[in-house]
PDB file of C-alpha atoms in Angstrom:
ATOM      1  CA  MET H  76       0.000   0.000   0.000  1.00 68.00           C
ATOM      2  CA  ALA H  77       1.175   3.499  -0.709  1.00 84.00           C
ATOM      3  CA  ARG H  78       1.080   6.362   1.732  1.00 90.00           C
ATOM      4  CA  VAL H  79      -1.749   8.847   1.419  1.00 94.00           C
ATOM      5  CA  SER H  80      -0.691  11.575  -1.003  1.00 96.00           C
ATOM      6  CA  ASP H  81       0.150  15.037   0.254  1.00 95.00           C
ATOM      7  CA  GLU H  82      -2.574  16.351  -2.049  1.00 97.00           C
ATOM      8  CA  GLU H  83      -5.242  14.178  -0.411  1.00 97.00           C
ATOM      9  CA  LEU H  84      -4.043  15.089   3.083  1.00 98.00           C
ATOM     10  CA  HIS H  85      -4.127  18.816   2.247  1.00 97.00           C
ATOM     11  CA  GLN H  86      -7.612  18.407   0.758  1.00 98.00           C
ATOM     12  CA  LEU H  87      -8.892  16.718   3.925  1.00 98.00           C
ATOM     13  CA  ALA H  88      -7.318  19.361   6.166  1.00 98.00           C
ATOM     14  CA  GLY H  89      -8.824  22.109   4.028  1.00 98.00           C
ATOM     15  CA  GLU H  90     -12.251  20.479   4.119  1.00 98.00           C
ATOM     16  CA  LEU H  91     -12.074  20.228   7.903  1.00 98.00           C
ATOM     17  CA  GLY H  92     -10.951  23.856   8.117  1.00 98.00           C
ATOM     18  CA  GLU H  93     -13.886  25.061   6.032  1.00 98.00           C
ATOM     19  CA  LEU H  94     -16.283  23.063   8.176  1.00 98.00           C
ATOM     20  CA  LEU H  95     -14.840  24.434  11.418  1.00 98.00           C
ATOM     21  CA  ARG H  96     -14.784  28.016  10.114  1.00 98.00           C
ATOM     22  CA  SER H  97     -18.422  27.762   9.021  1.00 98.00           C
ATOM     23  CA  ARG H  98     -19.311  27.053  12.660  1.00 98.00           C
ATOM     24  CA  ASN H  99     -16.779  29.471  14.177  1.00 98.00           C
ATOM     25  CA  TRP H 100     -15.147  26.515  15.924  1.00 98.00           C
ATOM     26  CA  MET H 101     -11.531  25.948  16.850  1.00 98.00           C
ATOM     27  CA  LEU H 102      -9.683  22.618  16.751  1.00 99.00           C
ATOM     28  CA  ALA H 103      -7.281  21.017  19.201  1.00 99.00           C
ATOM     29  CA  THR H 104      -5.284  17.907  18.330  1.00 99.00           C
ATOM     30  CA  ALA H 105      -3.698  15.233  20.513  1.00 98.00           C
ATOM     31  CA  GLU H 106      -1.224  13.035  18.674  1.00 98.00           C
ATOM     32  CA  SER H 107       0.939  10.125  19.681  1.00 98.00           C
ATOM     33  CA  CYS H 108       2.125   7.861  16.847  1.00 98.00           C
ATOM     34  CA  THR H 109       1.721  10.610  14.238  1.00 98.00           C
ATOM     35  CA  GLY H 110       4.029  12.931  16.188  1.00 98.00           C
ATOM     36  CA  GLY H 111       2.381  16.199  15.202  1.00 98.00           C
ATOM     37  CA  TRP H 112       1.736  15.363  11.550  1.00 98.00           C
ATOM     38  CA  VAL H 113      -1.881  16.571  11.794  1.00 98.00           C
ATOM     39  CA  GLY H 114      -0.758  19.848  13.340  1.00 98.00           C
ATOM     40  CA  GLN H 115       1.962  20.336  10.714  1.00 98.00           C
ATOM     41  CA  LEU H 116      -0.500  19.611   7.926  1.00 98.00           C
ATOM     42  CA  ILE H 117      -3.051  22.076   9.266  1.00 98.00           C
ATOM     43  CA  THR H 118      -0.581  24.878   9.958  1.00 98.00           C
ATOM     44  CA  ALA H 119       0.752  24.570   6.392  1.00 97.00           C
ATOM     45  CA  LEU H 120      -2.624  25.918   5.229  1.00 97.00           C
ATOM     46  CA  PRO H 121      -2.895  29.699   4.976  1.00 97.00           C
ATOM     47  CA  GLY H 122      -5.510  31.023   7.391  1.00 97.00           C
ATOM     48  CA  SER H 123      -5.469  27.970   9.650  1.00 98.00           C
ATOM     49  CA  SER H 124      -4.974  30.243  12.666  1.00 97.00           C
ATOM     50  CA  LEU H 125      -8.663  31.071  12.267  1.00 97.00           C
ATOM     51  CA  TRP H 126      -9.646  27.501  13.171  1.00 98.00           C
ATOM     52  CA  TYR H 127      -6.652  25.674  14.709  1.00 98.00           C
ATOM     53  CA  GLU H 128      -6.144  26.487  18.380  1.00 98.00           C
ATOM     54  CA  ARG H 129      -3.407  24.108  19.570  1.00 98.00           C
ATOM     55  CA  GLY H 130      -1.871  20.681  19.351  1.00 98.00           C
ATOM     56  CA  PHE H 131      -0.483  18.271  21.902  1.00 98.00           C
ATOM     57  CA  ILE H 132       2.187  15.726  20.992  1.00 98.00           C
ATOM     58  CA  THR H 133       1.906  13.176  23.773  1.00 98.00           C
ATOM     59  CA  TYR H 134       4.131  10.323  22.707  1.00 97.00           C
ATOM     60  CA  ALA H 135       4.915   9.038  26.205  1.00 98.00           C
ATOM     61  CA  ASN H 136       2.255   7.804  28.602  1.00 98.00           C
ATOM     62  CA  ALA H 137       3.371  10.389  31.169  1.00 98.00           C
ATOM     63  CA  ALA H 138       2.664  13.137  28.634  1.00 98.00           C
ATOM     64  CA  LYS H 139      -0.839  11.800  28.028  1.00 98.00           C
ATOM     65  CA  ILE H 140      -1.450  11.865  31.778  1.00 98.00           C
ATOM     66  CA  GLU H 141       0.223  15.209  32.537  1.00 98.00           C
ATOM     67  CA  MET H 142      -0.785  17.262  29.485  1.00 98.00           C
ATOM     68  CA  LEU H 143      -4.212  15.820  28.682  1.00 98.00           C
ATOM     69  CA  GLY H 144      -5.396  14.465  32.004  1.00 98.00           C
ATOM     70  CA  VAL H 145      -5.746  10.892  30.731  1.00 98.00           C
ATOM     71  CA  PRO H 146      -6.284   8.808  33.862  1.00 98.00           C
ATOM     72  CA  ALA H 147      -3.298   6.565  34.590  1.00 98.00           C
ATOM     73  CA  ALA H 148      -5.806   3.806  35.364  1.00 98.00           C
ATOM     74  CA  THR H 149      -7.146   4.016  31.789  1.00 98.00           C
ATOM     75  CA  ILE H 150      -3.678   3.457  30.349  1.00 98.00           C
ATOM     76  CA  ASP H 151      -2.903   0.737  32.910  1.00 98.00           C
ATOM     77  CA  GLU H 152      -6.147  -1.127  32.214  1.00 98.00           C
ATOM     78  CA  HIS H 153      -6.527  -0.660  28.453  1.00 98.00           C
ATOM     79  CA  GLY H 154      -3.100   0.427  27.206  1.00 97.00           C
ATOM     80  CA  ALA H 155      -1.942   3.570  25.449  1.00 98.00           C
ATOM     81  CA  VAL H 156      -3.243   2.174  22.177  1.00 98.00           C
ATOM     82  CA  SER H 157      -6.922   1.746  22.964  1.00 98.00           C
ATOM     83  CA  GLU H 158     -10.179   3.491  22.190  1.00 98.00           C
ATOM     84  CA  GLN H 159     -10.505   4.362  25.870  1.00 98.00           C
ATOM     85  CA  THR H 160      -7.171   6.196  25.862  1.00 98.00           C
ATOM     86  CA  ALA H 161      -7.813   7.869  22.495  1.00 98.00           C
ATOM     87  CA  SER H 162     -11.213   9.098  23.729  1.00 98.00           C
ATOM     88  CA  ALA H 163      -9.635  10.421  26.924  1.00 98.00           C
ATOM     89  CA  MET H 164      -6.944  12.132  24.854  1.00 98.00           C
ATOM     90  CA  ALA H 165      -9.553  13.889  22.702  1.00 98.00           C
ATOM     91  CA  ALA H 166     -11.621  14.914  25.727  1.00 98.00           C
ATOM     92  CA  GLY H 167      -8.441  16.112  27.436  1.00 98.00           C
ATOM     93  CA  ALA H 168      -7.429  18.182  24.410  1.00 98.00           C
ATOM     94  CA  LEU H 169     -10.794  19.945  24.634  1.00 98.00           C
ATOM     95  CA  ALA H 170     -10.520  20.417  28.389  1.00 98.00           C
ATOM     96  CA  HIS H 171      -7.011  21.885  28.098  1.00 98.00           C
ATOM     97  CA  SER H 172      -7.811  24.273  25.238  1.00 98.00           C
ATOM     98  CA  HIS H 173     -10.381  26.772  24.037  1.00 98.00           C
ATOM     99  CA  ALA H 174     -11.418  24.563  21.117  1.00 98.00           C
ATOM    100  CA  GLN H 175     -14.868  23.210  20.317  1.00 98.00           C
ATOM    101  CA  ALA H 176     -13.606  20.098  18.476  1.00 98.00           C
ATOM    102  CA  ALA H 177     -10.697  17.747  19.060  1.00 98.00           C
ATOM    103  CA  LEU H 178      -9.158  14.681  17.516  1.00 98.00           C
ATOM    104  CA  ALA H 179      -6.696  12.195  18.965  1.00 98.00           C
ATOM    105  CA  ILE H 180      -4.534   9.455  17.472  1.00 98.00           C
ATOM    106  CA  SER H 181      -2.674   6.662  19.277  1.00 98.00           C
ATOM    107  CA  GLY H 182      -1.228   3.654  17.533  1.00 98.00           C
ATOM    108  CA  ILE H 183       1.618   1.309  16.752  1.00 98.00           C
ATOM    109  CA  ALA H 184       3.331   2.501  13.581  1.00 97.00           C
ATOM    110  CA  GLY H 185       6.142  -0.051  13.677  1.00 96.00           C
ATOM    111  CA  PRO H 186       8.251  -1.582  12.509  1.00 95.00           C
ATOM    112  CA  GLY H 187       8.561  -2.896  16.081  1.00 94.00           C
ATOM    113  CA  GLY H 188       6.434  -2.528  19.169  1.00 94.00           C
ATOM    114  CA  GLY H 189       3.555  -4.741  18.143  1.00 94.00           C
ATOM    115  CA  THR H 190       2.225  -7.742  20.013  1.00 94.00           C
ATOM    116  CA  ARG H 191      -0.194 -10.516  19.117  1.00 93.00           C
ATOM    117  CA  GLN H 192      -2.996  -8.593  20.877  1.00 94.00           C
ATOM    118  CA  LYS H 193      -1.912  -5.213  19.508  1.00 96.00           C
ATOM    119  CA  PRO H 194      -0.075  -5.681  16.215  1.00 97.00           C
ATOM    120  CA  VAL H 195       1.843  -3.098  14.215  1.00 97.00           C
ATOM    121  CA  GLY H 196      -0.688  -1.027  12.298  1.00 97.00           C
ATOM    122  CA  LEU H 197      -3.274  -0.924  15.081  1.00 98.00           C
ATOM    123  CA  VAL H 198      -4.453   2.683  15.408  1.00 98.00           C
ATOM    124  CA  CYS H 199      -7.085   4.101  17.759  1.00 98.00           C
ATOM    125  CA  TYR H 200      -8.831   7.414  17.263  1.00 98.00           C
ATOM    126  CA  GLY H 201     -10.827   9.684  19.515  1.00 98.00           C
ATOM    127  CA  TRP H 202     -12.974  12.653  18.562  1.00 98.00           C
ATOM    128  CA  ALA H 203     -14.665  15.057  20.950  1.00 98.00           C
ATOM    129  CA  LEU H 204     -16.988  18.038  20.592  1.00 98.00           C
ATOM    130  CA  ALA H 205     -17.745  20.773  23.088  1.00 98.00           C
ATOM    131  CA  ASP H 206     -21.344  19.539  23.398  1.00 98.00           C
ATOM    132  CA  GLY H 207     -20.000  16.450  25.203  1.00 97.00           C
ATOM    133  CA  THR H 208     -19.999  14.110  22.218  1.00 97.00           C
ATOM    134  CA  VAL H 209     -17.049  11.705  22.323  1.00 97.00           C
ATOM    135  CA  MET H 210     -16.549   9.039  19.672  1.00 97.00           C
ATOM    136  CA  SER H 211     -13.806   6.497  19.096  1.00 98.00           C
ATOM    137  CA  SER H 212     -12.713   3.986  16.519  1.00 98.00           C
ATOM    138  CA  THR H 213      -9.975   1.436  15.907  1.00 98.00           C
ATOM    139  CA  CYS H 214      -8.551   0.184  12.650  1.00 97.00           C
ATOM    140  CA  ARG H 215      -5.690  -1.981  11.472  1.00 97.00           C
ATOM    141  CA  LEU H 216      -3.570  -0.352   8.805  1.00 97.00           C
ATOM    142  CA  ASP H 217      -1.126  -2.218   6.584  1.00 94.00           C
ATOM    143  CA  GLY H 218       2.146  -0.896   5.284  1.00 95.00           C
ATOM    144  CA  ASP H 219       5.400   0.500   6.538  1.00 96.00           C
ATOM    145  CA  ARG H 220       5.745   3.155   9.234  1.00 97.00           C
ATOM    146  CA  GLU H 221       5.242   6.069   6.819  1.00 96.00           C
ATOM    147  CA  GLU H 222       2.202   4.466   5.195  1.00 97.00           C
ATOM    148  CA  ILE H 223       0.584   3.659   8.536  1.00 97.00           C
ATOM    149  CA  ARG H 224       1.155   7.171   9.873  1.00 98.00           C
ATOM    150  CA  SER H 225      -0.131   8.946   6.737  1.00 98.00           C
ATOM    151  CA  ARG H 226      -3.221   6.755   6.618  1.00 98.00           C
ATOM    152  CA  ALA H 227      -3.825   7.366  10.337  1.00 98.00           C
ATOM    153  CA  VAL H 228      -3.719  11.136   9.753  1.00 98.00           C
ATOM    154  CA  ALA H 229      -6.224  10.828   6.893  1.00 98.00           C
ATOM    155  CA  ALA H 230      -8.554   8.604   8.926  1.00 98.00           C
ATOM    156  CA  ALA H 231      -8.498  10.990  11.891  1.00 98.00           C
ATOM    157  CA  LEU H 232      -9.391  13.952   9.682  1.00 98.00           C
ATOM    158  CA  ARG H 233     -12.149  12.010   7.901  1.00 98.00           C
ATOM    159  CA  GLY H 234     -13.579  10.857  11.216  1.00 98.00           C
ATOM    160  CA  LEU H 235     -13.857  14.381  12.589  1.00 98.00           C
ATOM    161  CA  ILE H 236     -15.389  15.652   9.345  1.00 98.00           C
ATOM    162  CA  GLU H 237     -18.006  12.896   9.531  1.00 98.00           C
ATOM    163  CA  LEU H 238     -18.742  13.581  13.204  1.00 98.00           C
ATOM    164  CA  ILE H 239     -19.180  17.318  12.697  1.00 98.00           C
ATOM    165  CA  ASN H 240     -21.367  16.777   9.634  1.00 97.00           C
ATOM    166  CA  ALA H 241     -23.574  14.437  11.676  1.00 96.00           C
ATOM    167  CA  THR H 242     -24.278  17.083  14.336  1.00 90.00           C
TER     168      THR H 242
END
């Protein structure tokens, strides 16, 4: 599988930006395995300061706990790569920002780090809105580290677009 093209990623970020601007909403991001890729993609767009409030890169578990308020018990019980943690990351990004929408990504991009229960390519997403809506999803992505990370970024953006459009 090939990585998601830069053109497609920019299109998704632009679509999300238009949607957020139409509602006068700001976005906060919480990223682990993508290491700030969503934030970099968004800030490459002219005018993104009108709808992007802040981003958290919380690669280590301690960062998830300290910066986003993810309960240590959630990580202990479910793991850093879980829908429970991704949801808590998204909710924490909202709570620690002035945004009305948030997305979170946590996964195993490889090439190492996977287990039988949580293989390389497992990515969990969380999305949260200021009205209290919190959604999560998990998928298994194939490919190398770059492919997994680019596809995770695209899926996170698509998921938030879908959630906002549904409200």
